[in-house]
PDB file of C-alpha atoms in Angstrom:
ATOM      1  CA  MET A 734      -0.199   0.462  -0.473  1.00 91.00           C
ATOM      2  CA  ASP A 735       1.203   3.466  -1.321  1.00 89.00           C
ATOM      3  CA  PRO A 736       1.150   6.254   0.415  1.00 88.00           C
ATOM      4  CA  VAL A 737      -0.068   4.376   4.086  1.00 91.00           C
ATOM      5  CA  PRO A 738      -2.080   8.001   5.269  1.00 89.00           C
ATOM      6  CA  LEU A 739      -0.371   9.489   8.020  1.00 87.00           C
ATOM      7  CA  GLN A 740      -3.789   8.953   9.873  1.00 89.00           C
ATOM      8  CA  ASP A 741      -3.765   5.827   9.547  1.00 93.00           C
ATOM      9  CA  ILE A 742      -0.235   4.830   9.691  1.00 92.00           C
ATOM     10  CA  GLN A 743      -0.574   3.282  14.227  1.00 92.00           C
ATOM     11  CA  ARG A 744      -3.292   1.673  12.836  1.00 95.00           C
ATOM     12  CA  VAL A 745      -1.711  -0.952  10.171  1.00 96.00           C
ATOM     13  CA  ASN A 746       0.643  -1.212  12.194  1.00 95.00           C
ATOM     14  CA  SER A 747      -1.350  -2.405  15.082  1.00 96.00           C
ATOM     15  CA  ASN A 748      -2.517  -4.829  13.248  1.00 95.00           C
ATOM     16  CA  ALA A 749      -0.818  -8.257  13.492  1.00 96.00           C
ATOM     17  CA  ASN A 750      -0.367  -8.712  10.123  1.00 96.00           C
ATOM     18  CA  THR A 751       1.142  -5.546   8.792  1.00 97.00           C
ATOM     19  CA  GLN A 752       3.263  -2.659   9.526  1.00 96.00           C
ATOM     20  CA  VAL A 753       4.176   0.619   7.948  1.00 94.00           C
ATOM     21  CA  LEU A 754       8.209   1.146   6.559  1.00 93.00           C
ATOM     22  CA  THR A 755       8.931   4.867   6.410  1.00 89.00           C
ATOM     23  CA  GLY A 756      11.663   7.157   4.850  1.00 85.00           C
ATOM     24  CA  PRO A 757      12.516  10.397   3.687  1.00 81.00           C
ATOM     25  CA  GLU A 758      11.431  11.109   0.345  1.00 89.00           C
ATOM     26  CA  LEU A 759      13.952  12.968  -1.897  1.00 94.00           C
ATOM     27  CA  ARG A 760      11.669  15.461  -2.374  1.00 96.00           C
ATOM     28  CA  THR A 761      11.123  18.787  -0.939  1.00 97.00           C
ATOM     29  CA  ILE A 762       8.328  20.248  -0.286  1.00 98.00           C
ATOM     30  CA  PHE A 763       8.439  24.448  -0.319  1.00 98.00           C
ATOM     31  CA  LEU A 764       6.750  27.822  -0.450  1.00 98.00           C
ATOM     32  CA  GLY A 765       7.255  30.626  -3.118  1.00 98.00           C
ATOM     33  CA  PHE A 766       6.729  34.275  -3.810  1.00 98.00           C
ATOM     34  CA  ASP A 767       5.970  35.983  -7.335  1.00 98.00           C
ATOM     35  CA  GLN A 768       8.643  38.339  -7.729  1.00 97.00           C
ATOM     36  CA  ARG A 769       8.677  38.555 -11.662  1.00 96.00           C
ATOM     37  CA  ARG A 770       5.095  40.810 -11.015  1.00 96.00           C
ATOM     38  CA  ASP A 771       5.452  44.427 -10.851  1.00 97.00           C
ATOM     39  CA  GLU A 772       2.326  44.335  -8.994  1.00 98.00           C
ATOM     40  CA  LEU A 773       1.074  41.606  -7.547  1.00 98.00           C
ATOM     41  CA  LYS A 774      -2.304  40.310  -8.875  1.00 97.00           C
ATOM     42  CA  TYR A 775      -3.781  39.031  -5.657  1.00 98.00           C
ATOM     43  CA  SER A 776      -2.690  41.384  -3.405  1.00 98.00           C
ATOM     44  CA  ASN A 777      -4.546  44.674  -1.854  1.00 97.00           C
ATOM     45  CA  VAL A 778      -1.372  46.031  -2.358  1.00 98.00           C
ATOM     46  CA  LYS A 779      -1.418  48.297  -5.665  1.00 97.00           C
ATOM     47  CA  GLY A 780       1.213  49.738  -7.443  1.00 97.00           C
ATOM     48  CA  LYS A 781       4.027  47.978  -6.149  1.00 96.00           C
ATOM     49  CA  ASN A 782       4.800  44.081  -5.121  1.00 98.00           C
ATOM     50  CA  PRO A 783       5.759  43.545  -0.790  1.00 98.00           C
ATOM     51  CA  PHE A 784       7.914  40.233  -2.609  1.00 98.00           C
ATOM     52  CA  LYS A 785      10.461  42.083  -4.252  1.00 98.00           C
ATOM     53  CA  ASP A 786      11.573  43.095  -0.993  1.00 98.00           C
ATOM     54  CA  VAL A 787      13.586  41.372   1.285  1.00 98.00           C
ATOM     55  CA  ARG A 788      12.663  41.578   4.152  1.00 98.00           C
ATOM     56  CA  VAL A 789       8.816  40.808   3.481  1.00 98.00           C
ATOM     57  CA  ARG A 790       9.991  37.009   1.516  1.00 98.00           C
ATOM     58  CA  GLN A 791      12.041  37.656   5.549  1.00 98.00           C
ATOM     59  CA  ALA A 792       9.630  38.132   7.923  1.00 98.00           C
ATOM     60  CA  PHE A 793       7.644  35.700   6.058  1.00 98.00           C
ATOM     61  CA  SER A 794      10.377  32.308   6.699  1.00 98.00           C
ATOM     62  CA  LYS A 795      10.364  33.795  10.429  1.00 98.00           C
ATOM     63  CA  ALA A 796       6.801  33.104  10.957  1.00 98.00           C
ATOM     64  CA  ILE A 797       6.513  30.036   9.090  1.00 98.00           C
ATOM     65  CA  ASP A 798       7.254  27.256  11.577  1.00 98.00           C
ATOM     66  CA  VAL A 799       8.694  24.150  10.249  1.00 98.00           C
ATOM     67  CA  ASN A 800       9.241  22.812  13.131  1.00 97.00           C
ATOM     68  CA  LEU A 801       5.889  22.490  14.328  1.00 98.00           C
ATOM     69  CA  ILE A 802       4.476  21.291  10.670  1.00 98.00           C
ATOM     70  CA  LYS A 803       6.470  18.375  11.583  1.00 96.00           C
ATOM     71  CA  ASP A 804       4.977  17.930  15.143  1.00 96.00           C
ATOM     72  CA  ARG A 805       1.372  19.095  14.435  1.00 95.00           C
ATOM     73  CA  VAL A 806       0.246  17.905  10.361  1.00 96.00           C
ATOM     74  CA  MET A 807       3.118  15.950   9.108  1.00 94.00           C
ATOM     75  CA  ARG A 808       3.157  14.102  12.673  1.00 91.00           C
ATOM     76  CA  GLY A 809       6.634  13.379  12.711  1.00 91.00           C
ATOM     77  CA  ALA A 810       6.930  11.969   8.935  1.00 90.00           C
ATOM     78  CA  SER A 811       9.201  15.325   6.936  1.00 93.00           C
ATOM     79  CA  VAL A 812      12.279  16.280   7.952  1.00 94.00           C
ATOM     80  CA  PRO A 813      12.786  21.072   8.371  1.00 96.00           C
ATOM     81  CA  ALA A 814      14.181  21.767   5.164  1.00 96.00           C
ATOM     82  CA  ALA A 815      16.905  24.563   4.965  1.00 97.00           C
ATOM     83  CA  LEU A 816      17.439  24.274   1.439  1.00 98.00           C
ATOM     84  CA  LEU A 817      15.519  23.440  -1.734  1.00 98.00           C
ATOM     85  CA  ILE A 818      17.417  20.335  -1.962  1.00 97.00           C
ATOM     86  CA  SER A 819      17.451  16.894   0.053  1.00 96.00           C
ATOM     87  CA  PRO A 820      20.699  16.433   2.887  1.00 95.00           C
ATOM     88  CA  LEU A 821      20.533  12.997   0.916  1.00 94.00           C
ATOM     89  CA  LEU A 822      21.649  14.781  -2.282  1.00 96.00           C
ATOM     90  CA  PHE A 823      24.091  17.698  -1.266  1.00 97.00           C
ATOM     91  CA  GLU A 824      26.005  17.235   1.445  1.00 93.00           C
ATOM     92  CA  GLY A 825      26.874  20.592   1.741  1.00 96.00           C
ATOM     93  CA  SER A 826      23.242  21.295   3.026  1.00 95.00           C
ATOM     94  CA  LYS A 827      24.378  20.519   6.524  1.00 94.00           C
ATOM     95  CA  GLU A 828      25.665  23.898   6.704  1.00 96.00           C
ATOM     96  CA  PHE A 829      22.649  26.051   6.324  1.00 98.00           C
ATOM     97  CA  LYS A 830      20.145  25.956   9.225  1.00 96.00           C
ATOM     98  CA  THR A 831      16.138  26.697   9.350  1.00 95.00           C
ATOM     99  CA  ALA A 832      14.978  30.452   9.538  1.00 93.00           C
ATOM    100  CA  ALA A 833      14.380  30.899  13.245  1.00 95.00           C
ATOM    101  CA  VAL A 834      10.463  31.455  14.960  1.00 98.00           C
ATOM    102  CA  ASP A 835      10.782  35.556  15.989  1.00 98.00           C
ATOM    103  CA  ILE A 836       7.667  36.946  15.092  1.00 98.00           C
ATOM    104  CA  ASP A 837       8.180  40.339  17.118  1.00 98.00           C
ATOM    105  CA  GLY A 838      11.361  40.215  14.382  1.00 98.00           C
ATOM    106  CA  ALA A 839       9.493  39.200  11.220  1.00 98.00           C
ATOM    107  CA  LYS A 840       6.834  42.283  12.358  1.00 98.00           C
ATOM    108  CA  LYS A 841       9.387  44.450  12.434  1.00 98.00           C
ATOM    109  CA  LEU A 842      10.586  43.505   9.129  1.00 98.00           C
ATOM    110  CA  LEU A 843       7.653  44.231   7.473  1.00 98.00           C
ATOM    111  CA  ALA A 844       7.217  47.811   9.400  1.00 98.00           C
ATOM    112  CA  GLU A 845      10.757  48.677   7.754  1.00 98.00           C
ATOM    113  CA  ALA A 846       9.849  47.942   4.163  1.00 98.00           C
ATOM    114  CA  GLY A 847       6.286  49.897   4.622  1.00 98.00           C
ATOM    115  CA  TYR A 848       3.800  47.726   5.591  1.00 98.00           C
ATOM    116  CA  PRO A 849       3.665  47.882  10.138  1.00 97.00           C
ATOM    117  CA  GLN A 850      -0.515  46.313   9.319  1.00 96.00           C
ATOM    118  CA  GLY A 851       0.611  43.624   6.803  1.00 97.00           C
ATOM    119  CA  PHE A 852      -1.638  42.815   3.733  1.00 98.00           C
ATOM    120  CA  GLU A 853      -4.075  40.668   1.833  1.00 98.00           C
ATOM    121  CA  VAL A 854      -2.620  38.332  -0.474  1.00 98.00           C
ATOM    122  CA  GLY A 855      -3.936  35.280  -1.861  1.00 98.00           C
ATOM    123  CA  MET A 856      -1.962  31.338  -1.649  1.00 98.00           C
ATOM    124  CA  ASP A 857      -2.220  28.814  -4.122  1.00 98.00           C
ATOM    125  CA  CYS A 858      -2.271  24.913  -2.211  1.00 98.00           C
ATOM    126  CA  PRO A 859      -2.767  21.956  -4.509  1.00 98.00           C
ATOM    127  CA  THR A 860      -4.941  19.570  -2.052  1.00 97.00           C
ATOM    128  CA  ASP A 861      -3.970  16.097  -3.404  1.00 94.00           C
ATOM    129  CA  ARG A 862      -0.378  16.073  -4.714  1.00 95.00           C
ATOM    130  CA  TYR A 863       1.969  15.747  -1.662  1.00 94.00           C
ATOM    131  CA  VAL A 864       0.971  14.346   2.358  1.00 92.00           C
ATOM    132  CA  ASN A 865      -1.019  16.585   3.623  1.00 94.00           C
ATOM    133  CA  ASP A 866      -0.415  19.633   1.311  1.00 97.00           C
ATOM    134  CA  GLU A 867      -3.708  21.537   2.356  1.00 97.00           C
ATOM    135  CA  ALA A 868      -3.307  20.778   5.864  1.00 97.00           C
ATOM    136  CA  ILE A 869       0.231  22.557   4.771  1.00 98.00           C
ATOM    137  CA  CYS A 870      -0.819  25.327   3.441  1.00 98.00           C
ATOM    138  CA  GLN A 871      -3.900  26.161   5.774  1.00 98.00           C
ATOM    139  CA  ALA A 872      -1.532  25.866   9.044  1.00 98.00           C
ATOM    140  CA  VAL A 873       1.137  28.248   7.051  1.00 98.00           C
ATOM    141  CA  VAL A 874      -1.879  31.040   6.641  1.00 98.00           C
ATOM    142  CA  SER A 875      -2.594  30.836  10.417  1.00 98.00           C
ATOM    143  CA  MET A 876       1.371  31.206  11.203  1.00 98.00           C
ATOM    144  CA  LEU A 877       1.090  34.041   8.934  1.00 98.00           C
ATOM    145  CA  ALA A 878      -2.437  35.079  10.408  1.00 98.00           C
ATOM    146  CA  ARG A 879      -0.122  35.821  13.278  1.00 98.00           C
ATOM    147  CA  ILE A 880       2.222  39.125  11.499  1.00 98.00           C
ATOM    148  CA  GLY A 881      -0.704  41.162  10.388  1.00 97.00           C
ATOM    149  CA  LEU A 882      -1.313  38.507   6.974  1.00 98.00           C
ATOM    150  CA  LYS A 883      -3.842  38.276   5.453  1.00 98.00           C
ATOM    151  CA  VAL A 884      -3.717  34.974   3.197  1.00 98.00           C
ATOM    152  CA  ASN A 885      -6.707  34.157   0.941  1.00 98.00           C
ATOM    153  CA  LEU A 886      -6.231  30.303   0.117  1.00 98.00           C
ATOM    154  CA  ASN A 887      -7.616  29.293  -2.510  1.00 98.00           C
ATOM    155  CA  ALA A 888      -7.420  25.063  -2.516  1.00 98.00           C
ATOM    156  CA  GLN A 889      -8.039  23.606  -5.396  1.00 98.00           C
ATOM    157  CA  PRO A 890      -7.577  19.705  -7.103  1.00 98.00           C
ATOM    158  CA  ARG A 891      -4.550  19.309  -8.627  1.00 97.00           C
ATOM    159  CA  ALA A 892      -5.186  18.806 -12.026  1.00 97.00           C
ATOM    160  CA  GLN A 893      -6.852  23.139 -11.651  1.00 98.00           C
ATOM    161  CA  TYR A 894      -4.000  24.055  -9.366  1.00 98.00           C
ATOM    162  CA  PHE A 895      -1.619  23.584 -11.623  1.00 98.00           C
ATOM    163  CA  SER A 896      -3.487  24.910 -15.214  1.00 97.00           C
ATOM    164  CA  LYS A 897      -3.433  28.065 -12.495  1.00 98.00           C
ATOM    165  CA  ALA A 898      -0.179  28.427 -10.837  1.00 97.00           C
ATOM    166  CA  GLY A 899       2.161  26.223 -13.564  1.00 95.00           C
ATOM    167  CA  ASN A 900       3.473  26.746 -17.031  1.00 90.00           C
ATOM    168  CA  PRO A 901       2.590  29.128 -19.046  1.00 91.00           C
ATOM    169  CA  ASN A 902       0.277  30.602 -17.009  1.00 93.00           C
ATOM    170  CA  TYR A 903       2.454  31.571 -13.826  1.00 95.00           C
ATOM    171  CA  ASN A 904      -1.286  32.759 -12.225  1.00 97.00           C
ATOM    172  CA  THR A 905      -0.151  32.943  -8.811  1.00 98.00           C
ATOM    173  CA  SER A 906       0.627  35.572  -6.023  1.00 98.00           C
ATOM    174  CA  PHE A 907       1.796  33.017  -3.243  1.00 98.00           C
ATOM    175  CA  TYR A 908       2.272  28.933  -4.144  1.00 98.00           C
ATOM    176  CA  LEU A 909       3.277  26.049  -1.698  1.00 98.00           C
ATOM    177  CA  LEU A 910       5.054  23.099  -4.641  1.00 98.00           C
ATOM    178  CA  GLY A 911       6.876  20.036  -4.215  1.00 98.00           C
ATOM    179  CA  TRP A 912      10.677  18.986  -6.541  1.00 98.00           C
ATOM    180  CA  THR A 913      11.895  15.793  -6.415  1.00 96.00           C
ATOM    181  CA  PRO A 914      14.698  16.308  -8.613  1.00 96.00           C
ATOM    182  CA  GLY A 915      14.779  13.155 -11.445  1.00 93.00           C
ATOM    183  CA  SER A 916      19.340  13.294 -12.595  1.00 95.00           C
ATOM    184  CA  LEU A 917      19.449  13.374  -8.316  1.00 95.00           C
ATOM    185  CA  ASP A 918      21.406  16.857  -8.778  1.00 96.00           C
ATOM    186  CA  SER A 919      21.497  20.050  -7.731  1.00 98.00           C
ATOM    187  CA  TRP A 920      21.524  21.812 -10.703  1.00 98.00           C
ATOM    188  CA  ASN A 921      18.820  20.036 -11.717  1.00 98.00           C
ATOM    189  CA  VAL A 922      17.197  21.950  -9.081  1.00 98.00           C
ATOM    190  CA  ILE A 923      18.932  25.074  -9.464  1.00 98.00           C
ATOM    191  CA  THR A 924      17.679  25.346 -12.981  1.00 97.00           C
ATOM    192  CA  ASN A 925      14.549  24.248 -12.993  1.00 97.00           C
ATOM    193  CA  LEU A 926      13.186  26.283  -9.830  1.00 97.00           C
ATOM    194  CA  ALA A 927      15.255  29.176  -9.409  1.00 97.00           C
ATOM    195  CA  GLY A 928      16.954  29.672 -12.940  1.00 97.00           C
ATOM    196  CA  CYS A 929      15.607  33.575 -14.601  1.00 97.00           C
ATOM    197  CA  ARG A 930      12.601  32.664 -17.101  1.00 92.00           C
ATOM    198  CA  ASP A 931      10.714  34.997 -19.261  1.00 83.00           C
ATOM    199  CA  ALA A 932       7.179  35.904 -19.657  1.00 72.00           C
ATOM    200  CA  LYS A 933       6.344  32.537 -21.828  1.00 74.00           C
ATOM    201  CA  GLY A 934       8.376  30.475 -19.302  1.00 73.00           C
ATOM    202  CA  VAL A 935      11.473  30.230 -20.619  1.00 86.00           C
ATOM    203  CA  GLY A 936      14.533  29.987 -18.333  1.00 90.00           C
ATOM    204  CA  GLY A 937      13.095  28.044 -15.126  1.00 92.00           C
ATOM    205  CA  PRO A 938      10.087  26.459 -15.655  1.00 91.00           C
ATOM    206  CA  PHE A 939       9.270  25.445 -12.846  1.00 95.00           C
ATOM    207  CA  ASN A 940      10.227  29.287 -11.251  1.00 96.00           C
ATOM    208  CA  TYR A 941       5.922  29.124 -11.439  1.00 97.00           C
ATOM    209  CA  GLY A 942       7.288  33.248  -8.837  1.00 97.00           C
ATOM    210  CA  GLY A 943      10.487  33.699 -10.634  1.00 96.00           C
ATOM    211  CA  TYR A 944      12.985  34.440  -8.684  1.00 97.00           C
ATOM    212  CA  CYS A 945      16.093  35.683 -10.540  1.00 97.00           C
ATOM    213  CA  ASN A 946      19.440  36.295  -9.829  1.00 98.00           C
ATOM    214  CA  PRO A 947      21.618  36.966 -12.681  1.00 97.00           C
ATOM    215  CA  LYS A 948      25.052  35.133 -10.261  1.00 98.00           C
ATOM    216  CA  VAL A 949      22.740  32.438  -9.358  1.00 98.00           C
ATOM    217  CA  ASP A 950      22.618  31.283 -13.045  1.00 98.00           C
ATOM    218  CA  ASP A 951      25.840  31.941 -13.629  1.00 98.00           C
ATOM    219  CA  LEU A 952      26.879  29.259 -11.611  1.00 98.00           C
ATOM    220  CA  ALA A 953      24.460  27.340 -12.750  1.00 98.00           C
ATOM    221  CA  LYS A 954      26.836  27.595 -16.011  1.00 97.00           C
ATOM    222  CA  GLN A 955      29.706  26.904 -14.068  1.00 98.00           C
ATOM    223  CA  ILE A 956      28.458  23.740 -12.550  1.00 98.00           C
ATOM    224  CA  VAL A 957      26.675  21.488 -14.937  1.00 97.00           C
ATOM    225  CA  SER A 958      29.874  21.990 -16.389  1.00 96.00           C
ATOM    226  CA  GLU A 959      32.667  21.903 -13.918  1.00 98.00           C
ATOM    227  CA  SER A 960      33.849  17.798 -13.528  1.00 97.00           C
ATOM    228  CA  ASP A 961      35.959  18.767 -10.358  1.00 98.00           C
ATOM    229  CA  VAL A 962      33.964  17.473  -7.694  1.00 96.00           C
ATOM    230  CA  GLU A 963      35.058  19.379  -4.940  1.00 97.00           C
ATOM    231  CA  LYS A 964      34.750  22.378  -7.001  1.00 98.00           C
ATOM    232  CA  ARG A 965      31.713  21.585  -8.738  1.00 98.00           C
ATOM    233  CA  ASP A 966      30.395  20.963  -5.243  1.00 97.00           C
ATOM    234  CA  GLN A 967      31.345  24.506  -4.185  1.00 98.00           C
ATOM    235  CA  LEU A 968      29.973  26.199  -6.849  1.00 98.00           C
ATOM    236  CA  ILE A 969      27.001  24.501  -5.582  1.00 98.00           C
ATOM    237  CA  PHE A 970      27.289  25.550  -2.029  1.00 98.00           C
ATOM    238  CA  ASP A 971      28.167  29.194  -2.860  1.00 98.00           C
ATOM    239  CA  ALA A 972      24.930  29.136  -5.563  1.00 98.00           C
ATOM    240  CA  PHE A 973      22.335  27.756  -2.743  1.00 98.00           C
ATOM    241  CA  THR A 974      23.963  30.169  -0.733  1.00 98.00           C
ATOM    242  CA  ILE A 975      22.625  33.090  -2.419  1.00 98.00           C
ATOM    243  CA  LEU A 976      18.921  31.475  -2.962  1.00 98.00           C
ATOM    244  CA  HIS A 977      19.392  31.217   1.189  1.00 98.00           C
ATOM    245  CA  GLU A 978      20.177  34.586   1.619  1.00 98.00           C
ATOM    246  CA  GLU A 979      17.623  36.006  -0.714  1.00 98.00           C
ATOM    247  CA  VAL A 980      15.198  33.999   0.754  1.00 98.00           C
ATOM    248  CA  SER A 981      13.908  32.806  -2.913  1.00 98.00           C
ATOM    249  CA  HIS A 982      11.762  30.444  -1.820  1.00 98.00           C
ATOM    250  CA  VAL A 983      10.626  28.613   1.669  1.00 98.00           C
ATOM    251  CA  PRO A 984      11.862  25.337   1.449  1.00 98.00           C
ATOM    252  CA  LEU A 985       9.659  23.829   4.105  1.00 98.00           C
ATOM    253  CA  HIS A 986      10.754  19.725   4.409  1.00 97.00           C
ATOM    254  CA  GLN A 987      11.294  16.721   2.855  1.00 96.00           C
ATOM    255  CA  GLN A 988       8.314  13.917   3.195  1.00 92.00           C
ATOM    256  CA  SER A 989       8.542  10.846   4.528  1.00 89.00           C
ATOM    257  CA  LEU A 990       7.406   7.682   2.420  1.00 89.00           C
ATOM    258  CA  ALA A 991       4.842   5.874   4.117  1.00 91.00           C
ATOM    259  CA  TRP A 992       4.048   1.921   2.824  1.00 94.00           C
ATOM    260  CA  GLY A 993       2.060  -0.481   3.802  1.00 95.00           C
ATOM    261  CA  VAL A 994       3.434  -3.900   3.812  1.00 96.00           C
ATOM    262  CA  SER A 995       2.175  -7.448   4.521  1.00 96.00           C
ATOM    263  CA  LYS A 996       4.547  -8.578   7.123  1.00 95.00           C
ATOM    264  CA  LYS A 997       4.257 -12.057   4.908  1.00 95.00           C
ATOM    265  CA  VAL A 998       6.438 -10.010   2.752  1.00 93.00           C
ATOM    266  CA  GLU A 999       9.758  -9.248   2.669  1.00 91.00           C
ATOM    267  CA  MET A1000      10.941  -6.140   1.361  1.00 88.00           C
ATOM    268  CA  ALA A1001      13.463  -3.002   1.119  1.00 88.00           C
ATOM    269  CA  GLN A1002      12.547   0.821   1.008  1.00 86.00           C
TER     270      GLN A1002
END
């Protein structure tokens, strides 16, 4: 059985003939911001885009408690993430830390950015694509309310969600997405999720929010052709450092695999 819903894990394990195998998945679940448009499509802020200001993105990051999401929403079945890639795929990820929850600090950053009372923004979220995706988004909405942000959640089945928020429409201001690098390599993540793109999606096709830093693009070009492992890892580290410092996205976690297995069956996850 794949997957076992989180609420059923205990029930499967309590059965004499079945058990649940759990382990970290390589997919990273994260939040993204529209940083391309000069004015957000779904916000009460007019004439400018709050997400172009790094202080606003930092405030969002400080308000979101990834450990609380792990404990309450994911029932312990996730690993909080500091980067857009699993630590199993990039050894240097251990040097990065998730943002500490700091409500007062987040409010201060919003005030410095010109939003002392917060603001309103729409959020797009799938309801049937990732483990407890809608519940994660509901938790994020509640957490952001603590710093004066009113987030209007638009939770839809995956087909409608990807049609709206994804390529080629990119019709979103704030969104939840998950990503597994098919090549199991950092270059895949950096180019697909953070590579500069134009309005038609040329560039980073899964960069829904349109984050763009030419330095990251330049590092990606070097990473894809560098054959010296040590030099390549340093280039990857440098790229993730920029993404981390600029809060290009807010990584949440790697969700866990949960497979229900008959005890008559021997298998490795």
